[in-house]
PDB file of C-alpha atoms and ligand atoms in Angstrom:
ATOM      1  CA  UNK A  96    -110.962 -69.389 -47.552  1.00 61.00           C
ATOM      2  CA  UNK A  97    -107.380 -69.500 -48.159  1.00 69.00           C
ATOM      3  CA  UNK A  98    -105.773 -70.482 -52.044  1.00 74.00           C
ATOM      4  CA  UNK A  99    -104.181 -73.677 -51.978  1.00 83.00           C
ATOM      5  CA  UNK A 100    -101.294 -73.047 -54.311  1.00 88.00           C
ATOM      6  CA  UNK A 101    -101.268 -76.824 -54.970  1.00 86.00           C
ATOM      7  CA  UNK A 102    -104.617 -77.269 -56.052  1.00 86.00           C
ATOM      8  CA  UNK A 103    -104.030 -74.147 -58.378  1.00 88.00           C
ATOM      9  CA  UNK A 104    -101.389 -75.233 -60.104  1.00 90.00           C
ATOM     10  CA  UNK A 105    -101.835 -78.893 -60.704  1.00 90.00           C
ATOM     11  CA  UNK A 106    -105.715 -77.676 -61.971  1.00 93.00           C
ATOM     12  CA  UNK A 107    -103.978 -75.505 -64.324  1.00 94.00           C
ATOM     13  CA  UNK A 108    -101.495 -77.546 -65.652  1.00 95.00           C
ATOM     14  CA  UNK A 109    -104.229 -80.191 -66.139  1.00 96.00           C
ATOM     15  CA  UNK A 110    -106.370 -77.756 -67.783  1.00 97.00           C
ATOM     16  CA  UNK A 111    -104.270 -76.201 -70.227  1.00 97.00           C
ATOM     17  CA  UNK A 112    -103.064 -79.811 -71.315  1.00 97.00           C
ATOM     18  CA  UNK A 113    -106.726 -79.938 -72.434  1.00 97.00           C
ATOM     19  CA  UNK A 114    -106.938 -77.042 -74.206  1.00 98.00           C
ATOM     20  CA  UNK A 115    -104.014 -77.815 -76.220  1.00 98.00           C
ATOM     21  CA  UNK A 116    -105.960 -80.704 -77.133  1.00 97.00           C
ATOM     22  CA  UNK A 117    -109.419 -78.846 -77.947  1.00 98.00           C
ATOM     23  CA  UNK A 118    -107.270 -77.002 -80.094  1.00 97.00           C
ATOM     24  CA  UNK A 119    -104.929 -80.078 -81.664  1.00 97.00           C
ATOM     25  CA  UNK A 120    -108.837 -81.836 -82.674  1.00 97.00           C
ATOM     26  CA  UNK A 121    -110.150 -78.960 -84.312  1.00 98.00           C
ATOM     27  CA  UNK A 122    -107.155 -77.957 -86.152  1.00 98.00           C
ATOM     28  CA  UNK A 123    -107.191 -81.688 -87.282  1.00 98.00           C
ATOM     29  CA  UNK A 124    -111.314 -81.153 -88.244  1.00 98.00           C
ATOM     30  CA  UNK A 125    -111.224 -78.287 -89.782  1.00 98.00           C
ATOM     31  CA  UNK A 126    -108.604 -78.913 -91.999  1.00 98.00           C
ATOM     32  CA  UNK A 127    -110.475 -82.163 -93.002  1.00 98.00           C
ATOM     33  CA  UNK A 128    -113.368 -80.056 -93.575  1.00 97.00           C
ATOM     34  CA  UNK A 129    -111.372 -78.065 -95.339  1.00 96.00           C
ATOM     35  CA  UNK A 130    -110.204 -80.554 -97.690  1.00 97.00           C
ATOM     36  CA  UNK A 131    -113.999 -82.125 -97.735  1.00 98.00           C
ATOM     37  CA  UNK A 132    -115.679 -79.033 -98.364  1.00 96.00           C
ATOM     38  CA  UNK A 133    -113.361 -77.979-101.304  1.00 94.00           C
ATOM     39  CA  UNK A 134    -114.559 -81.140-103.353  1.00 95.00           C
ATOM     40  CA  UNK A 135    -118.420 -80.802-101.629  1.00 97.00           C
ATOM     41  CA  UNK A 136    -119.035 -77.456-102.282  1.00 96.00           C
ATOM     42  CA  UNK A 137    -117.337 -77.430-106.045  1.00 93.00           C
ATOM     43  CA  UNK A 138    -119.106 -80.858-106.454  1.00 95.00           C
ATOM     44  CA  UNK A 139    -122.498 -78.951-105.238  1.00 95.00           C
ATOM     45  CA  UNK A 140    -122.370 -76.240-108.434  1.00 92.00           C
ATOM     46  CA  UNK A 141    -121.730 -79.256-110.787  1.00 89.00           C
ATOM     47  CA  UNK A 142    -124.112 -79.376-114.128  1.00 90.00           C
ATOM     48  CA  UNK A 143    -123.916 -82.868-113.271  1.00 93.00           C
ATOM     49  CA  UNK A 144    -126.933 -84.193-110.703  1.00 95.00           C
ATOM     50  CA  UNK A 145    -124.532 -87.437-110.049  1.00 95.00           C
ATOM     51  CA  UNK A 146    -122.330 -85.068-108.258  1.00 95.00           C
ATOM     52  CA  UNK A 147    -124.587 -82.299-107.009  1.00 96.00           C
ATOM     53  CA  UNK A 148    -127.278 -84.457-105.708  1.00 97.00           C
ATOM     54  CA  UNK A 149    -124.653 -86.666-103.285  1.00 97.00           C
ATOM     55  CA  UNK A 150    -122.906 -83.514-102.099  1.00 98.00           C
ATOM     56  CA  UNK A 151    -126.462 -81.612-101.844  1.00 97.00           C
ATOM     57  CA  UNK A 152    -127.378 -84.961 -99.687  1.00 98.00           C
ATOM     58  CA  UNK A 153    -124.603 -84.945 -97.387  1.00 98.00           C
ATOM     59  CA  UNK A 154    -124.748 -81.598 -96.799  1.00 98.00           C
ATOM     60  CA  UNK A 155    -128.419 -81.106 -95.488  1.00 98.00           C
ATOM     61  CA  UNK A 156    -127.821 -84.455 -93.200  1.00 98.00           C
ATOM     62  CA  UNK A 157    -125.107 -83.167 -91.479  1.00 98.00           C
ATOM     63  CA  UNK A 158    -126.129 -79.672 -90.825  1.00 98.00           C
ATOM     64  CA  UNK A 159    -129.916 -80.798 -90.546  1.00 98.00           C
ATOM     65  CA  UNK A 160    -128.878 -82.745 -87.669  1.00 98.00           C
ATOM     66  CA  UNK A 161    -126.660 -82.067 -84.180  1.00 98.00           C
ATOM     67  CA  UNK A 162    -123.174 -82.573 -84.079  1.00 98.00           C
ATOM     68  CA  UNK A 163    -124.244 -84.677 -80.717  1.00 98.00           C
ATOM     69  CA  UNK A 164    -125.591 -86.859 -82.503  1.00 98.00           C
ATOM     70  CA  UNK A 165    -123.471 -87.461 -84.957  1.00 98.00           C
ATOM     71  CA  UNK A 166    -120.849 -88.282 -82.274  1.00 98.00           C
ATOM     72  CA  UNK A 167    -123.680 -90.663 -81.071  1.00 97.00           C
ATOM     73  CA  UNK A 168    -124.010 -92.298 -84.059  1.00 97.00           C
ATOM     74  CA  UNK A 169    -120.569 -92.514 -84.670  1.00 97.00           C
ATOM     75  CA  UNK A 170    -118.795 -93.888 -81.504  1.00 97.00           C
ATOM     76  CA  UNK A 171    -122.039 -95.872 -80.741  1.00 96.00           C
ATOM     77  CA  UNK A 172    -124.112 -96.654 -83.471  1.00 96.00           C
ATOM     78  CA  UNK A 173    -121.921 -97.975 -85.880  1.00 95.00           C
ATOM     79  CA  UNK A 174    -119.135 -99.565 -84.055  1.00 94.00           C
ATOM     80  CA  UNK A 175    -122.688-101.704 -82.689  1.00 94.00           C
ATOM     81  CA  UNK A 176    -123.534-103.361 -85.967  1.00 94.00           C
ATOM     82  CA  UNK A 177    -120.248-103.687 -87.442  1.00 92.00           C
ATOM     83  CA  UNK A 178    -119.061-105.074 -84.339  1.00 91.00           C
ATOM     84  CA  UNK A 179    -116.298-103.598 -83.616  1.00 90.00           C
ATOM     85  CA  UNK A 180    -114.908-100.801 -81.028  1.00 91.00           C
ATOM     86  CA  UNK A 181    -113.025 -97.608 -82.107  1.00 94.00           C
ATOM     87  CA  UNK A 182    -111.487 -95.002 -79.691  1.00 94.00           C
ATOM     88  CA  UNK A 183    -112.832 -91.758 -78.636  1.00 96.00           C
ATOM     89  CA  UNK A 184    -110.287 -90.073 -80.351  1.00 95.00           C
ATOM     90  CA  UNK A 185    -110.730 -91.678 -84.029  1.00 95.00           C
ATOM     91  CA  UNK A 186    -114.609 -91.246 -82.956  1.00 97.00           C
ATOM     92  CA  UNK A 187    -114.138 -87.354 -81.968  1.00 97.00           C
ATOM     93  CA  UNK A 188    -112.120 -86.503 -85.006  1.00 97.00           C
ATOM     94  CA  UNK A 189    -114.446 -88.652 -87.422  1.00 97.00           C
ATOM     95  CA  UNK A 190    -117.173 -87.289 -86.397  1.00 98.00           C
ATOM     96  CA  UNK A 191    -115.519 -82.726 -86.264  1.00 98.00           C
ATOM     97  CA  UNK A 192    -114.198 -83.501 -89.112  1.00 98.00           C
ATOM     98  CA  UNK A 193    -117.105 -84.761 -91.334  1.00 98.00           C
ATOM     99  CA  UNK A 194    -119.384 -82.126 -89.870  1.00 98.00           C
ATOM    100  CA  UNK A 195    -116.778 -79.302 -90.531  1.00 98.00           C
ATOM    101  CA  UNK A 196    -116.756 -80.652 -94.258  1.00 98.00           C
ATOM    102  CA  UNK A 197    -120.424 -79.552 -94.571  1.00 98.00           C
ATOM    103  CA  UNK A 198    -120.201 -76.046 -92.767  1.00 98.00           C
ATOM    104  CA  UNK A 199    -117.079 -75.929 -95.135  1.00 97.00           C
ATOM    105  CA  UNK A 200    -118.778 -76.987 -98.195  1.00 97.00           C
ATOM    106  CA  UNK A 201    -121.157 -73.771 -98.092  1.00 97.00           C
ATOM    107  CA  UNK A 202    -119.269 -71.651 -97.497  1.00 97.00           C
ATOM    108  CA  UNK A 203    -116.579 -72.211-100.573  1.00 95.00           C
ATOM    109  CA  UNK A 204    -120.255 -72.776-102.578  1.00 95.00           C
ATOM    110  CA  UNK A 205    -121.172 -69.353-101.463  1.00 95.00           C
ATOM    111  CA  UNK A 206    -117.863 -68.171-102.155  1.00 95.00           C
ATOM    112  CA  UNK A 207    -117.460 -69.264-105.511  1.00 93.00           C
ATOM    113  CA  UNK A 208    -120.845 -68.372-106.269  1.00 93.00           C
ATOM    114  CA  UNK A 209    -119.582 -64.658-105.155  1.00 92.00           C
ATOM    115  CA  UNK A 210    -117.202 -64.598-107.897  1.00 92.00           C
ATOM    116  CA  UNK A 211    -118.720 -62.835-110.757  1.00 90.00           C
ATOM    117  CA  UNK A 212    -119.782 -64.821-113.563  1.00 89.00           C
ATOM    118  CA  UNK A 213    -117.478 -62.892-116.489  1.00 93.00           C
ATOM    119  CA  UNK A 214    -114.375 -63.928-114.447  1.00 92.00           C
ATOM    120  CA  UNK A 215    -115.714 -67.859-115.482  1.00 91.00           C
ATOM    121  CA  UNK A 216    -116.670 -66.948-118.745  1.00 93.00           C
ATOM    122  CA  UNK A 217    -113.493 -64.990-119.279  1.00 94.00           C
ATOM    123  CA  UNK A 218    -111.128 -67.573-118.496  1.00 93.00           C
ATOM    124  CA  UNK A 219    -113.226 -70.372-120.414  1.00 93.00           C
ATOM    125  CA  UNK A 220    -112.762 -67.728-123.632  1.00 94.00           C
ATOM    126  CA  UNK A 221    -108.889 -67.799-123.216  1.00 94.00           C
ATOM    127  CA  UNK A 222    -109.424 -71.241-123.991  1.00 94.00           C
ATOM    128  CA  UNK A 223    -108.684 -72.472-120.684  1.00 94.00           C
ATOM    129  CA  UNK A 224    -110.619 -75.648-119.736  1.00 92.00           C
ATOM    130  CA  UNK A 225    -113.431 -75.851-117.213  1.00 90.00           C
ATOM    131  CA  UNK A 226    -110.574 -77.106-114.265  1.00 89.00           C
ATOM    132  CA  UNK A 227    -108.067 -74.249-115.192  1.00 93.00           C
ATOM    133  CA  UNK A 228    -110.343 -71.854-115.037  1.00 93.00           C
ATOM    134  CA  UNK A 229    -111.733 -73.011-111.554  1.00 90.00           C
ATOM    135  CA  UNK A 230    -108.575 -73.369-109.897  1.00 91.00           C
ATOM    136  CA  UNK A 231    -106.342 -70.588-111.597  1.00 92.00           C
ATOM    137  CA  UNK A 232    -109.009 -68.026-111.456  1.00 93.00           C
ATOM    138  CA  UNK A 233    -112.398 -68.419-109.587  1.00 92.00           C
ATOM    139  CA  UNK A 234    -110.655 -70.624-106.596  1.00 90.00           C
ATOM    140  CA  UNK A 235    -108.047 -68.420-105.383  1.00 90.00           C
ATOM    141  CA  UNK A 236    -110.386 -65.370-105.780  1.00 91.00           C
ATOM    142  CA  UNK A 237    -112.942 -67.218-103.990  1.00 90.00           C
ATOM    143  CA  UNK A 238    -110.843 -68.321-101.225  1.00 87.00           C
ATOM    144  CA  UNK A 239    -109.691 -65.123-100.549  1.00 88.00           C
ATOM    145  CA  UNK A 240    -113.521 -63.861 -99.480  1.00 90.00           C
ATOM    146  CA  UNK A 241    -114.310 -67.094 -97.425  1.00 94.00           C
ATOM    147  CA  UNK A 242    -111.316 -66.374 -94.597  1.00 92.00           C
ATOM    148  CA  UNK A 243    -113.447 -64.597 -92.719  1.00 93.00           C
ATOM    149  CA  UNK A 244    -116.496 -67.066 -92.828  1.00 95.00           C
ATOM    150  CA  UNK A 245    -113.715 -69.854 -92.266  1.00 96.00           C
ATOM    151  CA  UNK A 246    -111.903 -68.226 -89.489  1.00 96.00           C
ATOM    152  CA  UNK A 247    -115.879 -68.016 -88.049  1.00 96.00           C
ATOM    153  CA  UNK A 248    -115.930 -72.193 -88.706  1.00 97.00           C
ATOM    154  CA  UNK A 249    -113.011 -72.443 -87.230  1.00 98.00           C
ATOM    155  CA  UNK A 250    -114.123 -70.502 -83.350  1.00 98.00           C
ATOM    156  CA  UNK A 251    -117.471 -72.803 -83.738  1.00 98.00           C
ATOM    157  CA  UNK A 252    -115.688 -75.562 -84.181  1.00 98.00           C
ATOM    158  CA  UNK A 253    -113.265 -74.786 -81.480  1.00 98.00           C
ATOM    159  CA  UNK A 254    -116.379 -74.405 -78.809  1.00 98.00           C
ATOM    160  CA  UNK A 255    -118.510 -77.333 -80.449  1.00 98.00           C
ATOM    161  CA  UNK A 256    -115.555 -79.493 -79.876  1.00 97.00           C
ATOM    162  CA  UNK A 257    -116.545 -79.754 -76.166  1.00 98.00           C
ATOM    163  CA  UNK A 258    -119.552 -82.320 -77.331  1.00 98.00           C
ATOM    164  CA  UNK A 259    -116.961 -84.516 -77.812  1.00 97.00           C
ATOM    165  CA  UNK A 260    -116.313 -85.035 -73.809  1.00 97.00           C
ATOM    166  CA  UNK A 261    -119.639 -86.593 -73.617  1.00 97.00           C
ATOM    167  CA  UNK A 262    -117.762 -90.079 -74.798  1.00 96.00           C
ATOM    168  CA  UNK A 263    -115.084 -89.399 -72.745  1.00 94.00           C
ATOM    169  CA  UNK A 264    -112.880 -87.763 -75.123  1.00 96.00           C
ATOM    170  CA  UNK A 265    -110.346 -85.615 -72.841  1.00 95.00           C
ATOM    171  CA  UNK A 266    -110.703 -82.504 -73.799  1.00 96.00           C
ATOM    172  CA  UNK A 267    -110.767 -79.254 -72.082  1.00 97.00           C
ATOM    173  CA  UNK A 268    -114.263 -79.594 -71.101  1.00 97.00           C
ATOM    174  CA  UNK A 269    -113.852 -83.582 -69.934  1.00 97.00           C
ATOM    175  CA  UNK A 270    -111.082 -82.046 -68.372  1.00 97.00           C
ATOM    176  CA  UNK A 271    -112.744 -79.864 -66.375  1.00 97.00           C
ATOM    177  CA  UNK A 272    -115.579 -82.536 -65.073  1.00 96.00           C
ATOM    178  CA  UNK A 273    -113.119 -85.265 -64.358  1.00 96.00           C
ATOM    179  CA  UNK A 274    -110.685 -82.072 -62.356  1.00 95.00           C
ATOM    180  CA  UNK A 275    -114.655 -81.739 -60.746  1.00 95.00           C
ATOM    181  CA  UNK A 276    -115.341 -85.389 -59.708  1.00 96.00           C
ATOM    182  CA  UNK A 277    -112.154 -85.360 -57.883  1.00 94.00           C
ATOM    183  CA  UNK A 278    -112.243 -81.897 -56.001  1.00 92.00           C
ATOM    184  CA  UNK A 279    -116.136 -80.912 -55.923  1.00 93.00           C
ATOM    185  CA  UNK A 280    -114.563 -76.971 -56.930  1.00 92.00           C
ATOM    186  CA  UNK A 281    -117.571 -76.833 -59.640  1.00 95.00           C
ATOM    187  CA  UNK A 282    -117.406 -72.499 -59.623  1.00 95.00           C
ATOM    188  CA  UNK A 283    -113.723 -72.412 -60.059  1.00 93.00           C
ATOM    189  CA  UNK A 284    -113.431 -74.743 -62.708  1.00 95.00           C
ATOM    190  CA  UNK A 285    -116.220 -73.986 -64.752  1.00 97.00           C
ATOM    191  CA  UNK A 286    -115.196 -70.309 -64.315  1.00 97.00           C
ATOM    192  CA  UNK A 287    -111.790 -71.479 -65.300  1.00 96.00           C
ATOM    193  CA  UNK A 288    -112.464 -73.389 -68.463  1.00 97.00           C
ATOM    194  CA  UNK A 289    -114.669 -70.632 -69.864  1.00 98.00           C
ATOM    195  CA  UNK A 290    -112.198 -68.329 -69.333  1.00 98.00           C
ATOM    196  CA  UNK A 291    -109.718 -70.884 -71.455  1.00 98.00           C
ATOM    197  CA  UNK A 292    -111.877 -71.021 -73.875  1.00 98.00           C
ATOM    198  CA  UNK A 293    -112.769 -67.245 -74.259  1.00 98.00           C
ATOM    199  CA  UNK A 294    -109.017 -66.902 -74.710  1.00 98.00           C
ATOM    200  CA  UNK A 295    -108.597 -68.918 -77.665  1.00 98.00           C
ATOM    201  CA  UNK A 296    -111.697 -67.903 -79.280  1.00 98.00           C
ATOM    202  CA  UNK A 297    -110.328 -63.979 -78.880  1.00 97.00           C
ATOM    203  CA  UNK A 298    -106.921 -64.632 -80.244  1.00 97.00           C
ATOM    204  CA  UNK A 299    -107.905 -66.657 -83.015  1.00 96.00           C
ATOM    205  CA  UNK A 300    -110.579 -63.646 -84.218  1.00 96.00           C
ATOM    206  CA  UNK A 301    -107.878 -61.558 -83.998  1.00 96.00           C
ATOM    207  CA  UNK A 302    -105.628 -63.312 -86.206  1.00 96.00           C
ATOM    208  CA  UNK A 303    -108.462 -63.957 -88.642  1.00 94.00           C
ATOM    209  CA  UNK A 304    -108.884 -60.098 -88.770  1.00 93.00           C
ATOM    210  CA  UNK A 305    -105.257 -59.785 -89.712  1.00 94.00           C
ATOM    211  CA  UNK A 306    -105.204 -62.765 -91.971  1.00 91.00           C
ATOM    212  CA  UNK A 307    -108.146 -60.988 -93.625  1.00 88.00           C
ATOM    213  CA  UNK A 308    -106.078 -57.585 -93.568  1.00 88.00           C
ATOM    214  CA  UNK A 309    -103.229 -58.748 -95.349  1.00 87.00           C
ATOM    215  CA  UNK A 310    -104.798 -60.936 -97.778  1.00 82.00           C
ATOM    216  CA  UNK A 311    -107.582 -58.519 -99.384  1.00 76.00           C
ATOM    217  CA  UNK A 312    -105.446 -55.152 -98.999  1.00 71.00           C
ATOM    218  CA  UNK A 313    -104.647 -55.392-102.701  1.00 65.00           C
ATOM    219  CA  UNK A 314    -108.471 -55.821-103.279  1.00 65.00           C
ATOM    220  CA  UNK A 315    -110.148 -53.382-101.083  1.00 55.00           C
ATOM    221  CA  UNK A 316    -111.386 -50.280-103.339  1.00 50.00           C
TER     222      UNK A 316
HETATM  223  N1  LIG B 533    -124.182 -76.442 -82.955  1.00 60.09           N
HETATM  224  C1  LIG B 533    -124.468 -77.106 -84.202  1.00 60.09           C
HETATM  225  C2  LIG B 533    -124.865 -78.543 -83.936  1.00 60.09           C
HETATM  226  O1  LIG B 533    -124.882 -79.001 -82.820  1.00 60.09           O
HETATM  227  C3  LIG B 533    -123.285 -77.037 -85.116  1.00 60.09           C
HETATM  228  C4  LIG B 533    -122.132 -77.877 -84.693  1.00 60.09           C
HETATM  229  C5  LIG B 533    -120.950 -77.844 -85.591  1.00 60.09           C
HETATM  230  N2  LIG B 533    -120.544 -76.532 -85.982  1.00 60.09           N
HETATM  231  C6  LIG B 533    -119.688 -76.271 -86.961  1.00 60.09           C
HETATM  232  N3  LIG B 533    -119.483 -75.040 -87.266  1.00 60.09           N
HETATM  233  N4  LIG B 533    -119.075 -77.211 -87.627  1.00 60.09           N
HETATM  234  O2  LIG B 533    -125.240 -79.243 -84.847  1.00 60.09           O
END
């Protein structure tokens, strides 16, 4: 079999159009989740149940059930009984971006948790108040331990995002079917998009290692 150049190159410029948009959606969700999970997972160590119980809530929904779903129950579900329609893409980053929030919220709970109580009590004896202390003190210590776990949040996210072709979302892996429909090449482009996706999942775990690197150098002992 001999390599048609054309087919190569039109396959590859479709493909890596839809990586850069696997990787333009979960940029978009996890910094959502980001945001979400910052409020969540402070709101989840409250001494007040009005805020722990909601966060405690949302959290065991989302992660207690599949992020298929919840792109189910998003683009389908509830556009049904409100009537209306919404696209894919408001559907896809919806639906990333509120399940990011929950990995998210755990993981800056377990980070903050990390932080040793006396650095709390400390800065509450300084006089500062309850909010200074969290976000002058426990916050940026805490954030500092999560990169790794976030960087990790950030590669699932980055492979999960692929449930999104299911409604048609076009993606790298939609890509990849609809480049399939048309050409029957199933090996090559499976082969192909796994291979894309392997790539970004590499380089971002390397950059995560050097984020991590440079940001707890000072605290390494
Ligand atoms: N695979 C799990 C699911 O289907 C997790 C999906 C989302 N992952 C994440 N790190 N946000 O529910």
């Amino acid at each position: 079999q001999t390599i048609d150049v054309q087919f190569v190159e039109s396959t590859a410029k479709l493909l890596l159009l839809g990586a850069l948009v696997t990787l333009k959606i979960t940029l978009v969700a996890v910094s959502c989740g980001v945001l979400i999970g910052l409020f969540v997972g402070i709101a989840e160590l409250s001494n007040y149940k009005l805020l722990r119980f909601p966060a405690k809530v949302y959290v065991d929904i989302i992660r207690g059930t599949p992020l298929l779903v919840q792109i189910f129950i998003i683009y389908f579900a509830l556009p049904s009984i409100l009537g209306t329609r919404i696209e894919p893409y408001i559907a896809a980053v919806v639906a990333c971006s509120i399940n990011s929030g929950a990995y998210v919220a755990e993981i800056f709970r377990a980070g903050i948790q990390s932080i040793d109580r006396g650095q709390f009590e400390a800065g509450r004896s300084l006089g500062l108040t309850w909010s200074q202390t969290m976000s002058k003190i426990v916050i940026p210590q805490a954030f500092r331990r999560t990169i790794p776990q976030l960087g990790n949040e950030f590669i699932a996210m980055l492979k999960d995002s692929s449930l999104v072709s299911v409604i048609g979302f076009e993606e790298l892996t939609r890509k990849g079917q609809l480049i399939i429909a048309a050409t029957y090449r199933s090996f090559e482009i499976w082969t192909a998009v796994a291979i894309i996706y392997l790539i970004m999942t590499l380089t971002i775990s390397q950059f995560v290692a050097y984020l991590e690197k440079k940001y707890n150098a000072d605290t390494r002992r």
